Amino acid sequence: MAKNIELTERDIKLLEELAELSMIKVSNVSQIYGNDRYYEIRLLDLKKAHYVRRLKGYVMLGVNGIKYAKEHGINVKHVPSAHGQKERIQKISDLYYDFKESEWVFIDSRKIKEQKKSLDRGSNFLGLLVGRTEYAIYNIGKRPDEKKITLIKKEQEKLHRIGIYRTIVFYEDPQAREMYGTEGIGLKEQLLLPYPYGIELVKKHGEHDLVEEAAIKVYGGSLKEPDWKEADYSVNNKQIMVLVMNDVEKIAKIKNYFHLAQYRYTRTEEIEIVCLEEQEEMFREMFPECSIRTVKENI
């Protein structure tokens, strides 16, 4: 038998967000109720009253929650039955809460597809991050297959058609990063970052330009316009590339530069890389021709 409860303002907020997002991770519900343990007690009451139901660490609308939404004219985005689609919805919901209370606004890809009718309904991107610039967001997970990576890269190549020129691709395992590779596809930025650890880096990047800030931390006020047009800055005849955001487009440009110079037997500019301390080993191995300067993660 369903328990009778009176809905509070925060209960209603939860039901509205569940209608919009379909699923919310249990730990993220605390952002609605506050960071104490009250939200767990309240979820239990709402579950007994059939306003919500739970599945493997996530909350979704129950029969009474759906009824409440319909009675109040709230559109309900139902939870898909297919496992792959359900995982996708969970990632969208997680990203919404990852960037809540930050300088970024995360817009669900389902909204973007409604606004931009030319966008393929089967697109892989999870949403759009809007703030000091815009990024289409992807997550390739832990063990992506080559087909999935190829599809995501081809999709990114076409984003310019809807006015999107920057992407963030999250990965959940170093092996997934290796599989994705360092291929440039003509975007202004293609950031390849670990999830969830890369979230904090992106949030800081929303508050201020981490590329410029990292360069200033290392070189102070001696930054000049670069001689090599692909570089970020020039210092003492060195061409500076700031890779704190692990921009695949920049990495590809450095690789192409050395490859072409070797092919043409031409003299190369000295390129110096600025990266985070934990990235140093990776970039030393990737670019033995370059000198490396590091900054701490809390830039």
Tab-separated table of C-alpha atoms in Angstrom:
chain	number	residue	atom	x	y	z
A	1	MET	CA	0.000	0.000	0.000
A	2	ALA	CA	1.319	3.457	-0.950
A	3	LYS	CA	2.340	5.781	1.854
A	4	ASN	CA	0.543	9.156	1.915
A	5	ILE	CA	2.932	12.098	2.108
A	6	GLU	CA	2.696	15.832	1.541
A	7	LEU	CA	5.145	17.009	-1.132
A	8	THR	CA	7.610	19.699	-0.090
A	9	GLU	CA	9.132	22.372	-2.322
A	10	ARG	CA	12.292	20.278	-2.660
A	11	ASP	CA	10.267	17.142	-3.457
A	12	ILE	CA	8.582	19.020	-6.303
A	13	LYS	CA	11.977	20.249	-7.547
A	14	LEU	CA	13.201	16.633	-7.613
A	15	LEU	CA	10.124	15.477	-9.562
A	16	GLU	CA	10.577	18.317	-12.077
A	17	GLU	CA	14.250	17.465	-12.623
A	18	LEU	CA	13.459	13.750	-12.941
A	19	ALA	CA	10.849	14.580	-15.581
A	20	GLU	CA	13.482	16.580	-17.472
A	21	LEU	CA	16.511	14.281	-17.027
A	22	SER	CA	14.732	10.874	-16.772
A	23	MET	CA	17.253	9.564	-14.211
A	24	ILE	CA	19.358	11.103	-11.419
A	25	LYS	CA	22.202	9.437	-9.521
A	26	VAL	CA	21.213	9.007	-5.857
A	27	SER	CA	24.257	10.942	-4.619
A	28	ASN	CA	23.315	13.889	-6.884
A	29	VAL	CA	19.898	14.170	-5.219
A	30	SER	CA	21.761	15.754	-2.291
A	31	GLN	CA	22.245	18.861	-4.470
A	32	ILE	CA	18.475	19.391	-4.294
A	33	TYR	CA	17.949	18.576	-0.619
A	34	GLY	CA	21.265	19.748	0.785
A	35	ASN	CA	24.417	17.861	1.672
A	36	ASP	CA	23.144	16.248	4.875
A	37	ARG	CA	21.690	12.729	4.995
A	38	TYR	CA	18.085	14.006	4.936
A	39	TYR	CA	17.791	13.341	1.205
A	40	GLU	CA	18.191	9.577	1.772
A	41	ILE	CA	15.326	9.557	4.286
A	42	ARG	CA	13.192	11.637	1.952
A	43	LEU	CA	13.916	9.365	-1.018
A	44	LEU	CA	12.743	6.389	1.040
A	45	ASP	CA	9.462	8.200	1.842
A	46	LEU	CA	8.966	9.165	-1.821
A	47	LYS	CA	9.671	5.584	-2.902
A	48	LYS	CA	7.097	4.198	-0.445
A	49	ALA	CA	4.587	6.714	-1.817
A	50	HIS	CA	5.451	5.609	-5.406
A	51	TYR	CA	6.602	9.083	-6.432
A	52	VAL	CA	10.023	7.684	-7.307
A	53	ARG	CA	11.621	4.333	-7.931
A	54	ARG	CA	15.262	3.289	-7.798
A	55	LEU	CA	17.501	1.249	-10.074
A	56	LYS	CA	21.205	0.504	-9.562
A	57	GLY	CA	22.133	3.761	-7.848
A	58	TYR	CA	19.748	5.976	-9.847
A	59	VAL	CA	16.329	7.475	-9.117
A	60	MET	CA	13.495	7.847	-11.653
A	61	LEU	CA	9.834	8.792	-11.525
A	62	GLY	CA	7.403	6.271	-10.062
A	63	VAL	CA	3.732	5.972	-11.074
A	64	ASN	CA	2.623	8.777	-8.751
A	65	GLY	CA	5.539	10.957	-9.846
A	66	ILE	CA	4.487	10.567	-13.496
A	67	LYS	CA	0.862	11.266	-12.505
A	68	TYR	CA	1.901	14.428	-10.627
A	69	ALA	CA	3.930	15.670	-13.604
A	70	LYS	CA	1.073	15.134	-16.064
A	71	GLU	CA	-1.456	16.805	-13.750
A	72	HIS	CA	0.794	19.883	-13.558
A	73	GLY	CA	1.564	20.086	-17.283
A	74	ILE	CA	5.181	18.919	-16.916
A	75	ASN	CA	6.563	17.065	-19.924
A	76	VAL	CA	8.081	13.716	-18.896
A	77	LYS	CA	11.121	12.301	-20.681
A	78	HIS	CA	10.688	8.599	-20.037
A	79	VAL	CA	13.558	6.229	-19.282
A	80	PRO	CA	14.470	4.227	-22.412
A	81	SER	CA	14.313	0.440	-22.144
A	82	ALA	CA	17.456	-0.325	-24.171
A	83	HIS	CA	20.550	-0.756	-21.972
A	84	GLY	CA	22.814	1.396	-24.172
A	85	GLN	CA	20.304	4.247	-24.283
A	86	LYS	CA	19.792	4.017	-20.514
A	87	GLU	CA	23.556	4.360	-19.963
A	88	ARG	CA	23.582	7.393	-22.252
A	89	ILE	CA	20.772	9.068	-20.264
A	90	GLN	CA	22.674	8.391	-17.029
A	91	LYS	CA	25.788	10.106	-18.443
A	92	ILE	CA	23.728	13.120	-19.539
A	93	SER	CA	22.206	13.411	-16.072
A	94	ASP	CA	25.613	13.056	-14.384
A	95	LEU	CA	27.081	15.827	-16.569
A	96	TYR	CA	24.180	18.138	-15.738
A	97	TYR	CA	24.990	17.796	-12.041
A	98	ASP	CA	28.766	17.845	-12.611
A	99	PHE	CA	28.472	21.394	-13.964
A	100	LYS	CA	25.620	22.644	-11.799
A	101	GLU	CA	26.683	25.658	-9.701
A	102	SER	CA	29.654	26.260	-12.057
A	103	GLU	CA	30.301	28.955	-14.659
A	104	TRP	CA	29.088	26.516	-17.320
A	105	VAL	CA	25.547	25.570	-18.282
A	106	PHE	CA	25.115	22.004	-19.535
A	107	ILE	CA	22.327	21.604	-22.105
A	108	ASP	CA	20.979	18.081	-22.685
A	109	SER	CA	21.538	16.856	-26.257
A	110	ARG	CA	17.815	16.045	-26.481
A	111	LYS	CA	17.079	19.773	-26.235
A	112	ILE	CA	19.718	20.603	-28.840
A	113	LYS	CA	18.215	18.054	-31.245
A	114	GLU	CA	14.780	19.645	-30.788
A	115	GLN	CA	16.220	23.094	-31.583
A	116	LYS	CA	18.464	22.035	-34.478
A	117	LYS	CA	16.324	19.843	-36.712
A	118	SER	CA	19.215	19.228	-39.120
A	119	LEU	CA	21.106	17.332	-36.406
A	120	ASP	CA	21.058	13.558	-36.762
A	121	ARG	CA	18.714	12.081	-34.135
A	122	GLY	CA	21.228	9.280	-33.595
A	123	SER	CA	24.097	11.650	-32.775
A	124	ASN	CA	26.512	10.464	-30.085
A	125	PHE	CA	27.134	13.792	-28.372
A	126	LEU	CA	25.689	14.072	-24.869
A	127	GLY	CA	25.094	17.795	-24.700
A	128	LEU	CA	26.431	21.282	-25.103
A	129	LEU	CA	28.517	23.083	-22.488
A	130	VAL	CA	27.882	26.823	-22.701
A	131	GLY	CA	29.847	29.548	-20.933
A	132	ARG	CA	32.912	31.536	-21.955
A	133	THR	CA	32.737	29.462	-25.156
A	134	GLU	CA	30.827	26.344	-26.292
A	135	TYR	CA	31.810	22.681	-26.314
A	136	ALA	CA	29.947	19.631	-27.593
A	137	ILE	CA	30.466	16.884	-24.987
A	138	TYR	CA	31.206	13.194	-25.608
A	139	ASN	CA	32.127	10.281	-23.349
A	140	ILE	CA	33.766	7.218	-24.924
A	141	GLY	CA	33.672	5.246	-21.652
A	142	LYS	CA	36.169	2.574	-20.627
A	143	ARG	CA	36.373	0.134	-23.548
A	144	PRO	CA	35.121	1.789	-26.742
A	145	ASP	CA	35.394	-0.210	-29.955
A	146	GLU	CA	36.998	1.242	-33.074
A	147	LYS	CA	33.607	1.620	-34.762
A	148	LYS	CA	32.315	3.862	-31.979
A	149	ILE	CA	35.445	6.038	-32.024
A	150	THR	CA	35.246	6.372	-35.814
A	151	LEU	CA	31.568	7.389	-35.621
A	152	ILE	CA	32.291	10.000	-32.930
A	153	LYS	CA	35.159	11.500	-34.935
A	154	LYS	CA	33.077	11.653	-38.126
A	155	GLU	CA	30.292	13.322	-36.178
A	156	GLN	CA	32.683	15.939	-34.787
A	157	GLU	CA	33.878	16.748	-38.307
A	158	LYS	CA	30.306	17.800	-39.188
A	159	LEU	CA	29.539	19.907	-36.105
A	160	HIS	CA	30.562	23.116	-37.883
A	161	ARG	CA	27.306	22.782	-39.862
A	162	ILE	CA	25.382	23.692	-36.703
A	163	GLY	CA	27.885	26.279	-35.491
A	164	ILE	CA	29.861	24.143	-33.028
A	165	TYR	CA	33.663	24.238	-33.380
A	166	ARG	CA	34.926	22.874	-30.048
A	167	THR	CA	34.494	19.511	-28.333
A	168	ILE	CA	35.408	17.761	-25.102
A	169	VAL	CA	35.791	13.984	-25.269
A	170	PHE	CA	35.855	12.324	-21.855
A	171	TYR	CA	37.372	8.859	-21.374
A	172	GLU	CA	37.074	6.601	-18.325
A	173	ASP	CA	40.239	4.519	-18.690
A	174	PRO	CA	43.780	5.187	-20.006
A	175	GLN	CA	43.273	2.413	-22.557
A	176	ALA	CA	40.314	4.332	-24.000
A	177	ARG	CA	42.547	7.402	-24.349
A	178	GLU	CA	45.125	5.369	-26.250
A	179	MET	CA	42.449	3.966	-28.540
A	180	TYR	CA	41.097	7.433	-29.314
A	181	GLY	CA	44.518	8.606	-30.444
A	182	THR	CA	45.792	12.064	-31.387
A	183	GLU	CA	44.237	12.685	-34.776
A	184	GLY	CA	43.341	16.268	-35.675
A	185	ILE	CA	39.960	16.682	-37.386
A	186	GLY	CA	39.932	20.411	-38.075
A	187	LEU	CA	38.203	21.671	-34.932
A	188	LYS	CA	39.239	24.808	-33.067
A	189	GLU	CA	39.634	22.620	-29.957
A	190	GLN	CA	39.302	18.879	-29.313
A	191	LEU	CA	39.967	18.304	-25.620
A	192	LEU	CA	40.569	14.695	-24.527
A	193	LEU	CA	40.142	14.474	-20.747
A	194	PRO	CA	39.690	11.788	-18.072
A	195	TYR	CA	36.279	11.397	-16.443
A	196	PRO	CA	35.468	12.362	-13.751
A	197	TYR	CA	38.825	13.989	-12.901
A	198	GLY	CA	38.769	16.277	-15.937
A	199	ILE	CA	35.534	17.896	-14.745
A	200	GLU	CA	37.326	20.110	-12.213
A	201	LEU	CA	39.798	21.229	-14.888
A	202	VAL	CA	36.950	22.207	-17.216
A	203	LYS	CA	35.153	24.021	-14.390
A	204	LYS	CA	38.296	26.082	-13.715
A	205	HIS	CA	38.591	26.743	-17.448
A	206	GLY	CA	35.082	28.184	-17.275
A	207	GLU	CA	36.203	30.690	-14.653
A	208	HIS	CA	39.336	31.823	-16.502
A	209	ASP	CA	41.415	30.863	-19.533
A	210	LEU	CA	43.705	28.109	-18.196
A	211	VAL	CA	45.865	28.206	-21.332
A	212	GLU	CA	46.770	31.857	-20.809
A	213	GLU	CA	47.028	31.451	-17.042
A	214	ALA	CA	49.443	28.485	-17.312
A	215	ALA	CA	51.643	30.417	-19.767
A	216	ILE	CA	51.762	33.474	-17.502
A	217	LYS	CA	52.649	31.279	-14.513
A	218	VAL	CA	55.652	29.868	-16.353
A	219	TYR	CA	56.859	32.884	-18.355
A	220	GLY	CA	55.425	35.916	-16.575
A	221	GLY	CA	55.054	38.977	-18.774
A	222	SER	CA	57.515	37.916	-21.475
A	223	LEU	CA	54.882	36.318	-23.735
A	224	LYS	CA	54.836	37.493	-27.346
A	225	GLU	CA	52.944	36.711	-30.529
A	226	PRO	CA	54.261	33.411	-31.972
A	227	ASP	CA	56.400	33.204	-35.112
A	228	TRP	CA	54.852	29.814	-35.906
A	229	LYS	CA	51.169	30.594	-36.444
A	230	GLU	CA	49.951	27.374	-34.765
A	231	ALA	CA	51.741	28.118	-31.461
A	232	ASP	CA	50.080	29.913	-28.541
A	233	TYR	CA	52.963	32.264	-27.730
A	234	SER	CA	56.629	32.978	-28.364
A	235	VAL	CA	59.300	33.446	-25.669
A	236	ASN	CA	63.011	33.954	-26.414
A	237	ASN	CA	62.606	32.533	-29.941
A	238	LYS	CA	60.850	29.437	-28.560
A	239	GLN	CA	57.359	28.586	-29.834
A	240	ILE	CA	55.129	27.839	-26.843
A	241	MET	CA	52.323	25.276	-26.976
A	242	VAL	CA	50.154	25.061	-23.842
A	243	LEU	CA	48.712	21.566	-23.506
A	244	VAL	CA	47.206	21.669	-20.001
A	245	MET	CA	43.779	20.925	-21.547
A	246	ASN	CA	45.201	18.049	-23.639
A	247	ASP	CA	43.951	19.566	-26.887
A	248	VAL	CA	44.240	16.859	-29.558
A	249	GLU	CA	44.161	19.478	-32.339
A	250	LYS	CA	47.314	21.129	-30.940
A	251	ILE	CA	49.026	17.764	-30.450
A	252	ALA	CA	48.291	16.850	-34.064
A	253	LYS	CA	49.695	20.196	-35.266
A	254	ILE	CA	52.974	19.636	-33.428
A	255	LYS	CA	53.275	16.125	-34.874
A	256	ASN	CA	52.510	17.367	-38.390
A	257	TYR	CA	55.044	20.186	-38.032
A	258	PHE	CA	57.914	17.832	-37.183
A	259	HIS	CA	56.827	15.315	-39.795
A	260	LEU	CA	56.759	17.910	-42.580
A	261	ALA	CA	60.080	19.425	-41.474
A	262	GLN	CA	61.699	15.993	-41.616
A	263	TYR	CA	60.138	15.299	-45.006
A	264	ARG	CA	61.283	18.626	-46.460
A	265	TYR	CA	64.664	18.651	-44.663
A	266	THR	CA	63.911	22.125	-43.307
A	267	ARG	CA	65.068	23.733	-40.075
A	268	THR	CA	62.501	23.572	-37.286
A	269	GLU	CA	61.545	26.174	-34.716
A	270	GLU	CA	62.207	25.195	-31.108
A	271	ILE	CA	58.896	24.202	-29.572
A	272	GLU	CA	58.402	24.202	-25.809
A	273	ILE	CA	55.379	22.523	-24.232
A	274	VAL	CA	53.636	23.721	-21.075
A	275	CYS	CA	51.587	21.012	-19.361
A	276	LEU	CA	50.392	19.821	-15.966
A	277	GLU	CA	52.899	17.940	-13.786
A	278	GLU	CA	50.955	14.684	-14.208
A	279	GLN	CA	51.053	15.061	-18.006
A	280	GLU	CA	54.824	15.521	-18.209
A	281	GLU	CA	55.771	11.876	-18.727
A	282	MET	CA	53.170	11.430	-21.470
A	283	PHE	CA	54.321	14.487	-23.440
A	284	ARG	CA	58.053	13.724	-22.984
A	285	GLU	CA	57.416	10.340	-24.544
A	286	MET	CA	55.231	11.819	-27.280
A	287	PHE	CA	57.559	14.736	-28.143
A	288	PRO	CA	61.239	13.965	-27.358
A	289	GLU	CA	62.154	16.896	-29.668
A	290	CYS	CA	60.470	19.414	-27.341
A	291	SER	CA	61.458	20.889	-24.010
A	292	ILE	CA	58.777	20.640	-21.322
A	293	ARG	CA	57.693	23.088	-18.608
A	294	THR	CA	55.110	22.096	-16.007
A	295	VAL	CA	52.547	23.745	-13.761
A	296	LYS	CA	50.627	22.278	-10.830
A	297	GLU	CA	47.056	21.064	-11.339
A	298	ASN	CA	45.630	23.807	-9.100
A	299	ILE	CA	46.401	26.571	-11.613
